[in-house]
PDB file of C-alpha atoms in Angstrom:
ATOM      1  CA  UNK N 709     -24.866   4.936  49.538  1.00  0.00           C
ATOM      2  CA  UNK N 710     -25.979   1.709  47.810  1.00  0.00           C
ATOM      3  CA  UNK N 711     -23.015   2.034  45.190  1.00  0.00           C
ATOM      4  CA  UNK N 712     -20.499   2.532  47.983  1.00  0.00           C
ATOM      5  CA  UNK N 713     -21.811  -0.453  49.663  1.00  0.00           C
ATOM      6  CA  UNK N 714     -21.660  -2.360  46.379  1.00  0.00           C
ATOM      7  CA  UNK N 715     -18.045  -1.197  45.777  1.00  0.00           C
ATOM      8  CA  UNK N 716     -17.124  -2.535  49.169  1.00  0.00           C
ATOM      9  CA  UNK N 717     -18.976  -5.839  49.025  1.00  0.00           C
ATOM     10  CA  UNK N 718     -17.658  -6.999  45.606  1.00  0.00           C
ATOM     11  CA  UNK N 719     -14.937  -9.534  46.305  1.00  0.00           C
ATOM     12  CA  UNK N 720     -11.447  -9.319  44.503  1.00  0.00           C
ATOM     13  CA  UNK N 721     -11.880  -9.839  40.851  1.00  0.00           C
ATOM     14  CA  UNK N 722      -9.398 -12.819  40.739  1.00  0.00           C
ATOM     15  CA  UNK N 723     -11.750 -14.872  42.595  1.00  0.00           C
ATOM     16  CA  UNK N 724     -14.320 -14.613  39.897  1.00  0.00           C
ATOM     17  CA  UNK N 725     -11.691 -15.025  37.217  1.00  0.00           C
ATOM     18  CA  UNK N 726     -10.586 -18.239  38.591  1.00  0.00           C
ATOM     19  CA  UNK N 727     -13.920 -19.396  39.200  1.00  0.00           C
ATOM     20  CA  UNK N 728     -15.267 -18.474  35.629  1.00  0.00           C
ATOM     21  CA  UNK N 729     -12.176 -20.325  34.185  1.00  0.00           C
ATOM     22  CA  UNK N 730     -13.140 -23.517  35.676  1.00  0.00           C
ATOM     23  CA  UNK N 731     -16.602 -23.101  34.134  1.00  0.00           C
ATOM     24  CA  UNK N 732     -15.407 -22.657  30.944  1.00  0.00           C
ATOM     25  CA  UNK N 733     -12.793 -25.556  31.066  1.00  0.00           C
ATOM     26  CA  UNK N 734     -15.793 -27.884  32.323  1.00  0.00           C
ATOM     27  CA  UNK N 735     -17.462 -27.205  28.995  1.00  0.00           C
ATOM     28  CA  UNK N 736     -20.112 -25.111  30.205  1.00  0.00           C
ATOM     29  CA  UNK N 737     -19.331 -22.408  27.489  1.00  0.00           C
ATOM     30  CA  UNK N 738     -22.709 -20.683  27.430  1.00  0.00           C
ATOM     31  CA  UNK N 739     -23.298 -20.651  31.202  1.00  0.00           C
ATOM     32  CA  UNK N 740     -20.058 -19.127  31.573  1.00  0.00           C
ATOM     33  CA  UNK N 741     -21.164 -16.150  29.210  1.00  0.00           C
ATOM     34  CA  UNK N 742     -24.165 -15.430  31.198  1.00  0.00           C
ATOM     35  CA  UNK N 743     -21.925 -15.279  34.403  1.00  0.00           C
ATOM     36  CA  UNK N 744     -19.218 -13.135  32.840  1.00  0.00           C
ATOM     37  CA  UNK N 745     -21.695 -10.636  31.819  1.00  0.00           C
ATOM     38  CA  UNK N 746     -23.676 -10.591  34.891  1.00  0.00           C
ATOM     39  CA  UNK N 747     -20.678 -10.518  37.041  1.00  0.00           C
ATOM     40  CA  UNK N 748     -18.809  -7.767  34.984  1.00  0.00           C
ATOM     41  CA  UNK N 749     -22.033  -5.632  35.119  1.00  0.00           C
ATOM     42  CA  UNK N 750     -21.946  -5.560  38.650  1.00  0.00           C
ATOM     43  CA  UNK N 751     -18.439  -4.087  38.875  1.00  0.00           C
ATOM     44  CA  UNK N 752     -19.419  -1.547  36.205  1.00  0.00           C
ATOM     45  CA  UNK N 753     -22.376  -0.494  38.216  1.00  0.00           C
ATOM     46  CA  UNK N 754     -19.932  -0.098  41.248  1.00  0.00           C
ATOM     47  CA  UNK N 755     -17.691   2.036  38.828  1.00  0.00           C
ATOM     48  CA  UNK N 756     -14.864  -0.432  39.258  1.00  0.00           C
ATOM     49  CA  UNK N 757     -14.205  -0.357  35.705  1.00  0.00           C
ATOM     50  CA  UNK N 758     -10.689  -1.841  35.667  1.00  0.00           C
ATOM     51  CA  UNK N 759     -11.864  -4.943  37.265  1.00  0.00           C
ATOM     52  CA  UNK N 760     -14.925  -5.342  35.002  1.00  0.00           C
ATOM     53  CA  UNK N 761     -12.200  -4.979  32.257  1.00  0.00           C
ATOM     54  CA  UNK N 762     -10.287  -7.664  33.628  1.00  0.00           C
ATOM     55  CA  UNK N 763     -13.157 -10.003  33.782  1.00  0.00           C
ATOM     56  CA  UNK N 764     -14.332  -9.383  30.287  1.00  0.00           C
ATOM     57  CA  UNK N 765     -10.953  -9.667  28.685  1.00  0.00           C
ATOM     58  CA  UNK N 766     -10.235 -13.032  30.591  1.00  0.00           C
ATOM     59  CA  UNK N 767     -13.725 -14.401  29.463  1.00  0.00           C
ATOM     60  CA  UNK N 768     -13.272 -13.269  25.814  1.00  0.00           C
ATOM     61  CA  UNK N 769      -9.702 -15.018  25.738  1.00  0.00           C
ATOM     62  CA  UNK N 770     -10.876 -18.204  27.058  1.00  0.00           C
ATOM     63  CA  UNK N 771     -14.029 -18.450  24.939  1.00  0.00           C
ATOM     64  CA  UNK N 772     -11.897 -17.640  21.773  1.00  0.00           C
ATOM     65  CA  UNK N 773      -9.346 -20.033  22.806  1.00  0.00           C
ATOM     66  CA  UNK N 774     -11.876 -22.954  22.975  1.00  0.00           C
ATOM     67  CA  UNK N 775     -13.483 -21.947  19.562  1.00  0.00           C
ATOM     68  CA  UNK N 776     -16.517 -20.263  20.706  1.00  0.00           C
ATOM     69  CA  UNK N 777     -16.239 -17.509  18.602  1.00  0.00           C
ATOM     70  CA  UNK N 778     -19.892 -16.051  19.015  1.00  0.00           C
ATOM     71  CA  UNK N 779     -19.183 -16.015  22.955  1.00  0.00           C
ATOM     72  CA  UNK N 780     -15.874 -14.775  22.843  1.00  0.00           C
ATOM     73  CA  UNK N 781     -16.986 -11.936  20.335  1.00  0.00           C
ATOM     74  CA  UNK N 782     -19.875 -11.025  22.452  1.00  0.00           C
ATOM     75  CA  UNK N 783     -17.562 -10.542  25.490  1.00  0.00           C
ATOM     76  CA  UNK N 784     -14.898  -8.751  23.375  1.00  0.00           C
ATOM     77  CA  UNK N 785     -17.574  -6.229  22.236  1.00  0.00           C
ATOM     78  CA  UNK N 786     -18.529  -5.799  25.928  1.00  0.00           C
ATOM     79  CA  UNK N 787     -14.964  -5.091  26.915  1.00  0.00           C
ATOM     80  CA  UNK N 788     -14.941  -2.100  24.452  1.00  0.00           C
ATOM     81  CA  UNK N 789     -18.294  -0.914  25.496  1.00  0.00           C
ATOM     82  CA  UNK N 790     -16.828  -0.939  28.922  1.00  0.00           C
ATOM     83  CA  UNK N 791     -13.896   1.246  27.779  1.00  0.00           C
ATOM     84  CA  UNK N 792     -16.277   3.683  26.669  1.00  0.00           C
ATOM     85  CA  UNK N 793     -18.488   3.873  29.937  1.00  0.00           C
ATOM     86  CA  UNK N 794     -15.165   4.129  31.677  1.00  0.00           C
ATOM     87  CA  UNK N 795     -13.987   6.802  29.305  1.00  0.00           C
ATOM     88  CA  UNK N 796     -10.602   4.925  29.143  1.00  0.00           C
ATOM     89  CA  UNK N 797      -7.924   6.631  26.841  1.00  0.00           C
ATOM     90  CA  UNK N 798      -6.730   4.951  23.799  1.00  0.00           C
ATOM     91  CA  UNK N 799      -3.274   3.665  24.913  1.00  0.00           C
ATOM     92  CA  UNK N 800      -0.614   0.928  24.318  1.00  0.00           C
ATOM     93  CA  UNK N 801      -1.878  -1.225  27.331  1.00  0.00           C
ATOM     94  CA  UNK N 802      -5.425  -1.240  26.007  1.00  0.00           C
ATOM     95  CA  UNK N 803      -4.444  -1.922  22.377  1.00  0.00           C
ATOM     96  CA  UNK N 804      -2.266  -4.680  23.373  1.00  0.00           C
ATOM     97  CA  UNK N 805      -5.434  -6.368  24.922  1.00  0.00           C
ATOM     98  CA  UNK N 806      -7.459  -5.503  21.827  1.00  0.00           C
ATOM     99  CA  UNK N 807      -4.590  -7.133  19.756  1.00  0.00           C
ATOM    100  CA  UNK N 808      -4.579 -10.153  21.833  1.00  0.00           C
ATOM    101  CA  UNK N 809      -8.447 -10.693  21.535  1.00  0.00           C
ATOM    102  CA  UNK N 810      -7.849 -10.238  17.685  1.00  0.00           C
ATOM    103  CA  UNK N 811      -5.258 -12.703  17.302  1.00  0.00           C
ATOM    104  CA  UNK N 812      -7.615 -15.261  18.907  1.00  0.00           C
ATOM    105  CA  UNK N 813     -10.167 -15.072  16.406  1.00  0.00           C
ATOM    106  CA  UNK N 814      -9.919 -18.131  14.070  1.00  0.00           C
ATOM    107  CA  UNK N 815      -8.702 -18.148  10.404  1.00  0.00           C
ATOM    108  CA  UNK N 816      -9.970 -20.924   8.632  1.00  0.00           C
ATOM    109  CA  UNK N 817      -9.591 -21.571   4.986  1.00  0.00           C
ATOM    110  CA  UNK N 818     -12.958 -21.328   3.097  1.00  0.00           C
ATOM    111  CA  UNK N 819     -13.542 -23.477   0.191  1.00  0.00           C
ATOM    112  CA  UNK N 820     -13.708 -21.404  -3.237  1.00  0.00           C
ATOM    113  CA  UNK N 821     -17.049 -20.392  -4.621  1.00  0.00           C
ATOM    114  CA  UNK N 822     -16.452 -22.451  -7.789  1.00  0.00           C
ATOM    115  CA  UNK N 823     -15.828 -25.924  -6.454  1.00  0.00           C
ATOM    116  CA  UNK N 824     -17.152 -28.880  -8.484  1.00  0.00           C
ATOM    117  CA  UNK N 825     -19.673 -30.089  -5.825  1.00  0.00           C
ATOM    118  CA  UNK N 826     -20.723 -33.684  -6.955  1.00  0.00           C
ATOM    119  CA  UNK N 827     -23.574 -34.468  -4.455  1.00  0.00           C
ATOM    120  CA  UNK N 828     -25.888 -33.103  -1.764  1.00  0.00           C
ATOM    121  CA  UNK N 829     -23.356 -33.631   0.971  1.00  0.00           C
ATOM    122  CA  UNK N 830     -20.672 -31.627  -0.714  1.00  0.00           C
ATOM    123  CA  UNK N 831     -23.224 -28.729  -1.366  1.00  0.00           C
ATOM    124  CA  UNK N 832     -24.176 -28.898   2.408  1.00  0.00           C
ATOM    125  CA  UNK N 833     -20.650 -28.869   3.779  1.00  0.00           C
ATOM    126  CA  UNK N 834     -19.677 -25.998   1.384  1.00  0.00           C
ATOM    127  CA  UNK N 835     -22.774 -23.981   2.541  1.00  0.00           C
ATOM    128  CA  UNK N 836     -21.771 -24.654   6.158  1.00  0.00           C
ATOM    129  CA  UNK N 837     -18.453 -23.460   5.796  1.00  0.00           C
ATOM    130  CA  UNK N 838     -19.315 -20.550   4.084  1.00  0.00           C
ATOM    131  CA  UNK N 839     -22.066 -19.621   6.760  1.00  0.00           C
ATOM    132  CA  UNK N 840     -19.394 -20.201   9.514  1.00  0.00           C
ATOM    133  CA  UNK N 841     -17.124 -17.871   7.739  1.00  0.00           C
ATOM    134  CA  UNK N 842     -19.618 -15.206   7.393  1.00  0.00           C
ATOM    135  CA  UNK N 843     -20.407 -15.476  11.096  1.00  0.00           C
ATOM    136  CA  UNK N 844     -16.731 -15.163  12.168  1.00  0.00           C
ATOM    137  CA  UNK N 845     -16.475 -12.131   9.880  1.00  0.00           C
ATOM    138  CA  UNK N 846     -19.395 -10.515  11.188  1.00  0.00           C
ATOM    139  CA  UNK N 847     -18.478 -11.071  14.799  1.00  0.00           C
ATOM    140  CA  UNK N 848     -15.075  -9.851  14.395  1.00  0.00           C
ATOM    141  CA  UNK N 849     -16.147  -6.617  12.465  1.00  0.00           C
ATOM    142  CA  UNK N 850     -18.752  -5.756  15.229  1.00  0.00           C
ATOM    143  CA  UNK N 851     -15.850  -5.938  17.768  1.00  0.00           C
ATOM    144  CA  UNK N 852     -13.256  -3.914  15.819  1.00  0.00           C
ATOM    145  CA  UNK N 853     -15.727  -1.364  14.577  1.00  0.00           C
ATOM    146  CA  UNK N 854     -16.624  -0.537  18.011  1.00  0.00           C
ATOM    147  CA  UNK N 855     -12.927  -0.471  19.058  1.00  0.00           C
ATOM    148  CA  UNK N 856     -12.197   1.980  16.132  1.00  0.00           C
ATOM    149  CA  UNK N 857     -15.048   4.227  17.265  1.00  0.00           C
ATOM    150  CA  UNK N 858     -13.667   4.174  21.046  1.00  0.00           C
ATOM    151  CA  UNK N 859     -10.192   4.863  19.774  1.00  0.00           C
ATOM    152  CA  UNK N 860     -11.517   7.955  17.933  1.00  0.00           C
ATOM    153  CA  UNK N 861     -13.332   9.323  20.790  1.00  0.00           C
ATOM    154  CA  UNK N 862     -10.810   8.793  23.538  1.00  0.00           C
ATOM    155  CA  UNK N 863      -7.383   9.958  22.345  1.00  0.00           C
ATOM    156  CA  UNK N 864      -6.583   8.436  19.135  1.00  0.00           C
ATOM    157  CA  UNK N 865      -6.802   9.745  15.525  1.00  0.00           C
ATOM    158  CA  UNK N 866     -10.029  11.299  14.602  1.00  0.00           C
ATOM    159  CA  UNK N 867     -10.787   8.495  12.149  1.00  0.00           C
ATOM    160  CA  UNK N 868      -9.624   5.749  14.711  1.00  0.00           C
ATOM    161  CA  UNK N 869      -6.444   4.086  15.447  1.00  0.00           C
ATOM    162  CA  UNK N 870      -4.440   2.909  12.307  1.00  0.00           C
ATOM    163  CA  UNK N 871      -3.455  -0.404  13.675  1.00  0.00           C
ATOM    164  CA  UNK N 872      -7.260  -1.255  14.513  1.00  0.00           C
ATOM    165  CA  UNK N 873      -8.159  -0.487  10.689  1.00  0.00           C
ATOM    166  CA  UNK N 874      -5.323  -2.666   9.725  1.00  0.00           C
ATOM    167  CA  UNK N 875      -6.526  -5.429  11.645  1.00  0.00           C
ATOM    168  CA  UNK N 876     -10.149  -5.129  10.078  1.00  0.00           C
ATOM    169  CA  UNK N 877      -9.050  -4.750   6.651  1.00  0.00           C
ATOM    170  CA  UNK N 878      -6.660  -7.748   6.665  1.00  0.00           C
ATOM    171  CA  UNK N 879      -9.349 -10.028   8.229  1.00  0.00           C
ATOM    172  CA  UNK N 880     -12.096  -8.710   5.884  1.00  0.00           C
ATOM    173  CA  UNK N 881      -9.549  -9.705   2.919  1.00  0.00           C
ATOM    174  CA  UNK N 882      -8.307 -13.070   4.206  1.00  0.00           C
ATOM    175  CA  UNK N 883     -11.516 -14.404   5.779  1.00  0.00           C
ATOM    176  CA  UNK N 884     -14.693 -12.992   4.038  1.00  0.00           C
ATOM    177  CA  UNK N 885     -16.180 -15.334   1.419  1.00  0.00           C
ATOM    178  CA  UNK N 886     -17.598 -12.447  -0.665  1.00  0.00           C
ATOM    179  CA  UNK N 887     -14.678  -9.811  -0.894  1.00  0.00           C
ATOM    180  CA  UNK N 888     -15.928  -6.348  -0.722  1.00  0.00           C
ATOM    181  CA  UNK N 889     -12.828  -4.446  -1.914  1.00  0.00           C
ATOM    182  CA  UNK N 890     -14.612  -0.845  -1.389  1.00  0.00           C
ATOM    183  CA  UNK N 891     -15.081  -1.782   2.443  1.00  0.00           C
ATOM    184  CA  UNK N 892     -11.674  -3.305   2.608  1.00  0.00           C
ATOM    185  CA  UNK N 893     -10.225  -0.388   1.127  1.00  0.00           C
ATOM    186  CA  UNK N 894     -11.851   2.117   3.278  1.00  0.00           C
ATOM    187  CA  UNK N 895      -9.966   0.447   6.249  1.00  0.00           C
ATOM    188  CA  UNK N 896      -6.522   0.142   4.640  1.00  0.00           C
ATOM    189  CA  UNK N 897      -6.545   3.920   3.783  1.00  0.00           C
ATOM    190  CA  UNK N 898      -6.855   4.627   7.295  1.00  0.00           C
ATOM    191  CA  UNK N 899      -4.101   2.095   8.260  1.00  0.00           C
ATOM    192  CA  UNK N 900      -1.091   3.833   7.527  1.00  0.00           C
ATOM    193  CA  UNK N 901       0.758   0.795   5.859  1.00  0.00           C
ATOM    194  CA  UNK N 902       0.411   1.337   2.114  1.00  0.00           C
ATOM    195  CA  UNK N 903       2.949  -1.597   1.472  1.00  0.00           C
ATOM    196  CA  UNK N 904       0.553  -3.854   2.985  1.00  0.00           C
ATOM    197  CA  UNK N 905      -2.205  -2.369   0.950  1.00  0.00           C
ATOM    198  CA  UNK N 906      -0.237  -2.611  -2.324  1.00  0.00           C
ATOM    199  CA  UNK N 907       0.656  -6.462  -1.533  1.00  0.00           C
ATOM    200  CA  UNK N 908      -3.164  -7.114  -0.873  1.00  0.00           C
ATOM    201  CA  UNK N 909      -3.938  -5.476  -4.200  1.00  0.00           C
ATOM    202  CA  UNK N 910      -1.446  -7.306  -6.186  1.00  0.00           C
ATOM    203  CA  UNK N 911      -2.823 -10.603  -4.587  1.00  0.00           C
ATOM    204  CA  UNK N 912      -6.369  -9.696  -5.541  1.00  0.00           C
ATOM    205  CA  UNK N 913      -5.292  -9.080  -9.284  1.00  0.00           C
ATOM    206  CA  UNK N 914      -4.497 -12.947  -9.306  1.00  0.00           C
ATOM    207  CA  UNK N 915      -7.927 -13.997  -8.030  1.00  0.00           C
ATOM    208  CA  UNK N 916     -10.412 -11.341  -9.288  1.00  0.00           C
ATOM    209  CA  UNK N 917     -12.506 -11.314 -12.313  1.00  0.00           C
ATOM    210  CA  UNK N 918     -11.376  -9.506 -15.479  1.00  0.00           C
ATOM    211  CA  UNK N 919     -11.978  -5.761 -15.159  1.00  0.00           C
ATOM    212  CA  UNK N 920     -12.064  -5.629 -11.350  1.00  0.00           C
ATOM    213  CA  UNK N 921      -8.327  -5.037 -10.798  1.00  0.00           C
ATOM    214  CA  UNK N 922      -7.789  -1.874 -12.420  1.00  0.00           C
ATOM    215  CA  UNK N 923     -10.864  -0.532 -10.634  1.00  0.00           C
ATOM    216  CA  UNK N 924      -9.647  -1.638  -7.420  1.00  0.00           C
ATOM    217  CA  UNK N 925      -6.349   0.215  -7.819  1.00  0.00           C
ATOM    218  CA  UNK N 926      -7.876   3.201  -8.948  1.00  0.00           C
ATOM    219  CA  UNK N 927     -10.225   3.327  -6.294  1.00  0.00           C
ATOM    220  CA  UNK N 928      -7.390   2.805  -3.742  1.00  0.00           C
ATOM    221  CA  UNK N 929      -5.321   5.712  -5.205  1.00  0.00           C
ATOM    222  CA  UNK N 930      -8.438   8.156  -5.323  1.00  0.00           C
ATOM    223  CA  UNK N 931      -9.239   7.116  -1.728  1.00  0.00           C
ATOM    224  CA  UNK N 932      -5.745   8.282  -0.568  1.00  0.00           C
ATOM    225  CA  UNK N 933      -6.079  11.429  -2.746  1.00  0.00           C
ATOM    226  CA  UNK N 934      -9.384  12.350  -1.456  1.00  0.00           C
ATOM    227  CA  UNK N 935      -7.937  12.491   2.171  1.00  0.00           C
ATOM    228  CA  UNK N 936      -5.085  14.645   0.761  1.00  0.00           C
ATOM    229  CA  UNK N 937      -2.518  11.980   1.013  1.00  0.00           C
ATOM    230  CA  UNK N 938      -0.471  12.221  -2.093  1.00  0.00           C
ATOM    231  CA  UNK N 939       2.511  10.468  -0.536  1.00  0.00           C
ATOM    232  CA  UNK N 940       0.807   7.026  -0.096  1.00  0.00           C
ATOM    233  CA  UNK N 941      -1.258   7.430  -3.179  1.00  0.00           C
ATOM    234  CA  UNK N 942       2.077   7.695  -5.392  1.00  0.00           C
ATOM    235  CA  UNK N 943       3.743   4.996  -3.012  1.00  0.00           C
ATOM    236  CA  UNK N 944       1.150   2.428  -3.648  1.00  0.00           C
ATOM    237  CA  UNK N 945       0.810   3.344  -7.344  1.00  0.00           C
ATOM    238  CA  UNK N 946       4.480   2.809  -7.707  1.00  0.00           C
ATOM    239  CA  UNK N 947       4.612  -0.335  -5.808  1.00  0.00           C
ATOM    240  CA  UNK N 948       1.967  -1.956  -7.655  1.00  0.00           C
ATOM    241  CA  UNK N 949       3.577  -0.854 -11.081  1.00  0.00           C
ATOM    242  CA  UNK N 950       6.691  -2.458  -9.957  1.00  0.00           C
ATOM    243  CA  UNK N 951       5.302  -5.774  -8.816  1.00  0.00           C
ATOM    244  CA  UNK N 952       2.448  -6.165 -11.253  1.00  0.00           C
ATOM    245  CA  UNK N 953       3.923  -5.254 -14.848  1.00  0.00           C
ATOM    246  CA  UNK N 954       6.061  -8.448 -15.123  1.00  0.00           C
ATOM    247  CA  UNK N 955       3.253 -10.754 -14.184  1.00  0.00           C
ATOM    248  CA  UNK N 956       0.311  -8.627 -15.676  1.00  0.00           C
ATOM    249  CA  UNK N 957       1.552  -6.828 -18.749  1.00  0.00           C
ATOM    250  CA  UNK N 958      -1.815  -5.548 -19.673  1.00  0.00           C
ATOM    251  CA  UNK N 959      -1.967  -3.672 -16.439  1.00  0.00           C
ATOM    252  CA  UNK N 960      -0.531  -0.398 -17.891  1.00  0.00           C
ATOM    253  CA  UNK N 961      -2.676  -0.475 -20.861  1.00  0.00           C
ATOM    254  CA  UNK N 962      -5.703  -0.013 -18.847  1.00  0.00           C
ATOM    255  CA  UNK N 963      -7.651   3.357 -19.623  1.00  0.00           C
ATOM    256  CA  UNK N 964      -8.390   3.572 -15.821  1.00  0.00           C
ATOM    257  CA  UNK N 965      -4.809   3.090 -14.812  1.00  0.00           C
ATOM    258  CA  UNK N 966      -3.631   5.578 -17.519  1.00  0.00           C
ATOM    259  CA  UNK N 967      -6.022   8.199 -15.916  1.00  0.00           C
ATOM    260  CA  UNK N 968      -4.856   7.568 -12.464  1.00  0.00           C
ATOM    261  CA  UNK N 969      -1.232   7.967 -13.386  1.00  0.00           C
ATOM    262  CA  UNK N 970      -2.101  11.428 -15.342  1.00  0.00           C
ATOM    263  CA  UNK N 971      -4.097  12.339 -12.352  1.00  0.00           C
ATOM    264  CA  UNK N 972      -1.149  11.776  -9.955  1.00  0.00           C
ATOM    265  CA  UNK N 973       0.944  14.072 -12.127  1.00  0.00           C
ATOM    266  CA  UNK N 974      -1.636  16.714 -12.378  1.00  0.00           C
ATOM    267  CA  UNK N 975      -2.151  17.167  -8.867  1.00  0.00           C
ATOM    268  CA  UNK N 976       1.398  17.967  -8.360  1.00  0.00           C
ATOM    269  CA  UNK N 977       0.628  21.439  -9.757  1.00  0.00           C
ATOM    270  CA  UNK N 978      -2.257  24.027  -9.887  1.00  0.00           C
ATOM    271  CA  UNK N 979      -3.703  22.666 -13.034  1.00  0.00           C
ATOM    272  CA  UNK N 980      -7.644  22.609 -12.519  1.00  0.00           C
ATOM    273  CA  UNK N 981      -8.188  23.014 -16.260  1.00  0.00           C
ATOM    274  CA  UNK N 982      -6.115  19.921 -16.963  1.00  0.00           C
ATOM    275  CA  UNK N 983      -7.881  18.158 -14.112  1.00  0.00           C
ATOM    276  CA  UNK N 984     -11.035  18.825 -15.799  1.00  0.00           C
ATOM    277  CA  UNK N 985      -9.949  17.858 -18.987  1.00  0.00           C
ATOM    278  CA  UNK N 986      -8.830  14.422 -17.890  1.00  0.00           C
ATOM    279  CA  UNK N 987     -12.297  13.781 -16.339  1.00  0.00           C
ATOM    280  CA  UNK N 988     -13.928  14.439 -19.552  1.00  0.00           C
ATOM    281  CA  UNK N 989     -11.471  12.436 -21.631  1.00  0.00           C
ATOM    282  CA  UNK N 990     -11.500   9.212 -19.315  1.00  0.00           C
ATOM    283  CA  UNK N 991     -15.162   9.720 -18.556  1.00  0.00           C
ATOM    284  CA  UNK N 992     -16.277   6.357 -19.944  1.00  0.00           C
ATOM    285  CA  UNK N 993     -13.725   4.487 -17.692  1.00  0.00           C
ATOM    286  CA  UNK N 994     -14.422   6.719 -14.657  1.00  0.00           C
ATOM    287  CA  UNK N 995     -18.233   6.058 -14.841  1.00  0.00           C
ATOM    288  CA  UNK N 996     -17.610   2.442 -14.500  1.00  0.00           C
ATOM    289  CA  UNK N 997     -17.948   3.075 -10.866  1.00  0.00           C
ATOM    290  CA  UNK N 998     -19.909   5.982  -9.272  1.00  0.00           C
ATOM    291  CA  UNK N 999     -17.837   6.186  -6.230  1.00  0.00           C
ATOM    292  CA  UNK N1000     -14.867   7.139  -8.530  1.00  0.00           C
ATOM    293  CA  UNK N1001     -17.033  10.195  -9.522  1.00  0.00           C
ATOM    294  CA  UNK N1002     -17.651  10.997  -5.849  1.00  0.00           C
ATOM    295  CA  UNK N1003     -14.030  10.755  -4.790  1.00  0.00           C
ATOM    296  CA  UNK N1004     -12.893  12.849  -7.601  1.00  0.00           C
ATOM    297  CA  UNK N1005     -15.373  15.677  -6.566  1.00  0.00           C
ATOM    298  CA  UNK N1006     -13.725  15.388  -3.144  1.00  0.00           C
ATOM    299  CA  UNK N1007     -10.303  15.625  -4.859  1.00  0.00           C
ATOM    300  CA  UNK N1008     -11.365  18.800  -6.720  1.00  0.00           C
ATOM    301  CA  UNK N1009     -12.356  20.387  -3.403  1.00  0.00           C
ATOM    302  CA  UNK N1010      -9.368  19.415  -1.652  1.00  0.00           C
ATOM    303  CA  UNK N1011      -6.661  20.379  -4.107  1.00  0.00           C
ATOM    304  CA  UNK N1012      -8.630  23.048  -6.087  1.00  0.00           C
ATOM    305  CA  UNK N1013     -11.088  24.388  -3.553  1.00  0.00           C
ATOM    306  CA  UNK N1014     -14.070  23.332  -6.129  1.00  0.00           C
ATOM    307  CA  UNK N1015     -17.207  23.338  -3.890  1.00  0.00           C
ATOM    308  CA  UNK N1016     -19.301  20.124  -4.355  1.00  0.00           C
ATOM    309  CA  UNK N1017     -22.876  20.443  -4.981  1.00  0.00           C
ATOM    310  CA  UNK N1018     -23.654  18.529  -2.040  1.00  0.00           C
ATOM    311  CA  UNK N1019     -21.323  18.540   0.736  1.00  0.00           C
ATOM    312  CA  UNK N1020     -22.841  15.763   2.581  1.00  0.00           C
ATOM    313  CA  UNK N1021     -22.594  13.316  -0.481  1.00  0.00           C
ATOM    314  CA  UNK N1022     -18.963  12.853  -0.190  1.00  0.00           C
ATOM    315  CA  UNK N1023     -18.064   9.254   1.005  1.00  0.00           C
ATOM    316  CA  UNK N1024     -15.560  10.291   3.331  1.00  0.00           C
ATOM    317  CA  UNK N1025     -17.551  13.294   4.789  1.00  0.00           C
ATOM    318  CA  UNK N1026     -19.120  10.965   7.627  1.00  0.00           C
ATOM    319  CA  UNK N1027     -16.464   9.520   9.984  1.00  0.00           C
ATOM    320  CA  UNK N1028     -18.795   6.682  10.892  1.00  0.00           C
ATOM    321  CA  UNK N1029     -18.985   5.489   7.504  1.00  0.00           C
ATOM    322  CA  UNK N1030     -15.311   4.811   7.885  1.00  0.00           C
ATOM    323  CA  UNK N1031     -16.172   2.373  10.446  1.00  0.00           C
ATOM    324  CA  UNK N1032     -18.237   0.032   8.039  1.00  0.00           C
TER     325      UNK N1032
END
């Protein structure tokens, strides 16, 4: 009975949206944040989810437009949380709203790590800029990880909507002060945009330390293969070879790249003995990163039915690890 009464007593949602907009425009950002939370919670309690989503979407966009990333991200996360409570399906309308909020997260050039800081003020400014960048990335990541999980549970692909993975991969690569190419690659291989991933890897080759480029490329190809995606594994390899060989002639000489090329050829036929021979022949370069052996175990299971000793060990066995 009380819930029915609250449903009737709540005013039209636009009244709250207009009122809260004035609070934000007056500069009371944190006061507005608390009001957005409390008012939307009342609509959720009354199971008026659509109106709660309207309030949270409006608030997230306004706070982000005014540069309040923490506040905007908080409301964006609550927007997704409300989608889950409402069991809202993953559809174009909701994805449009998520896309709008994502585009409002700032992209700020971050000073490179190896800068010539001549005094304490320079050091302080650099540390402050890096701290702000990390905070932006953490806020955006929390929002999109929740959105990926929601999309997987309510009508999207079981690993989450590809566009949401693409958003997160792109933001992590362009905005994160410390690049984590493993994490970035996990999302790119779910983004269904191998051309974009290839371009990102080419860009990475021009900014990484020696020895990181071939590792990033091999890892990307093996991630696709561990999912059974031969098409995109070959596409990304061909695209990188086409773009990289002119600028990076040493690229094709890498043992790891040679192994990856041979692997792609081997997997096109029933050739488990040759697959095992390649792993032995190129063991030293494969062992540069433990993840490569994990991925190869998954590839062996997927293509040749070879059972892993510990099925839970695989990196892609747990969907939630893909959300990281």
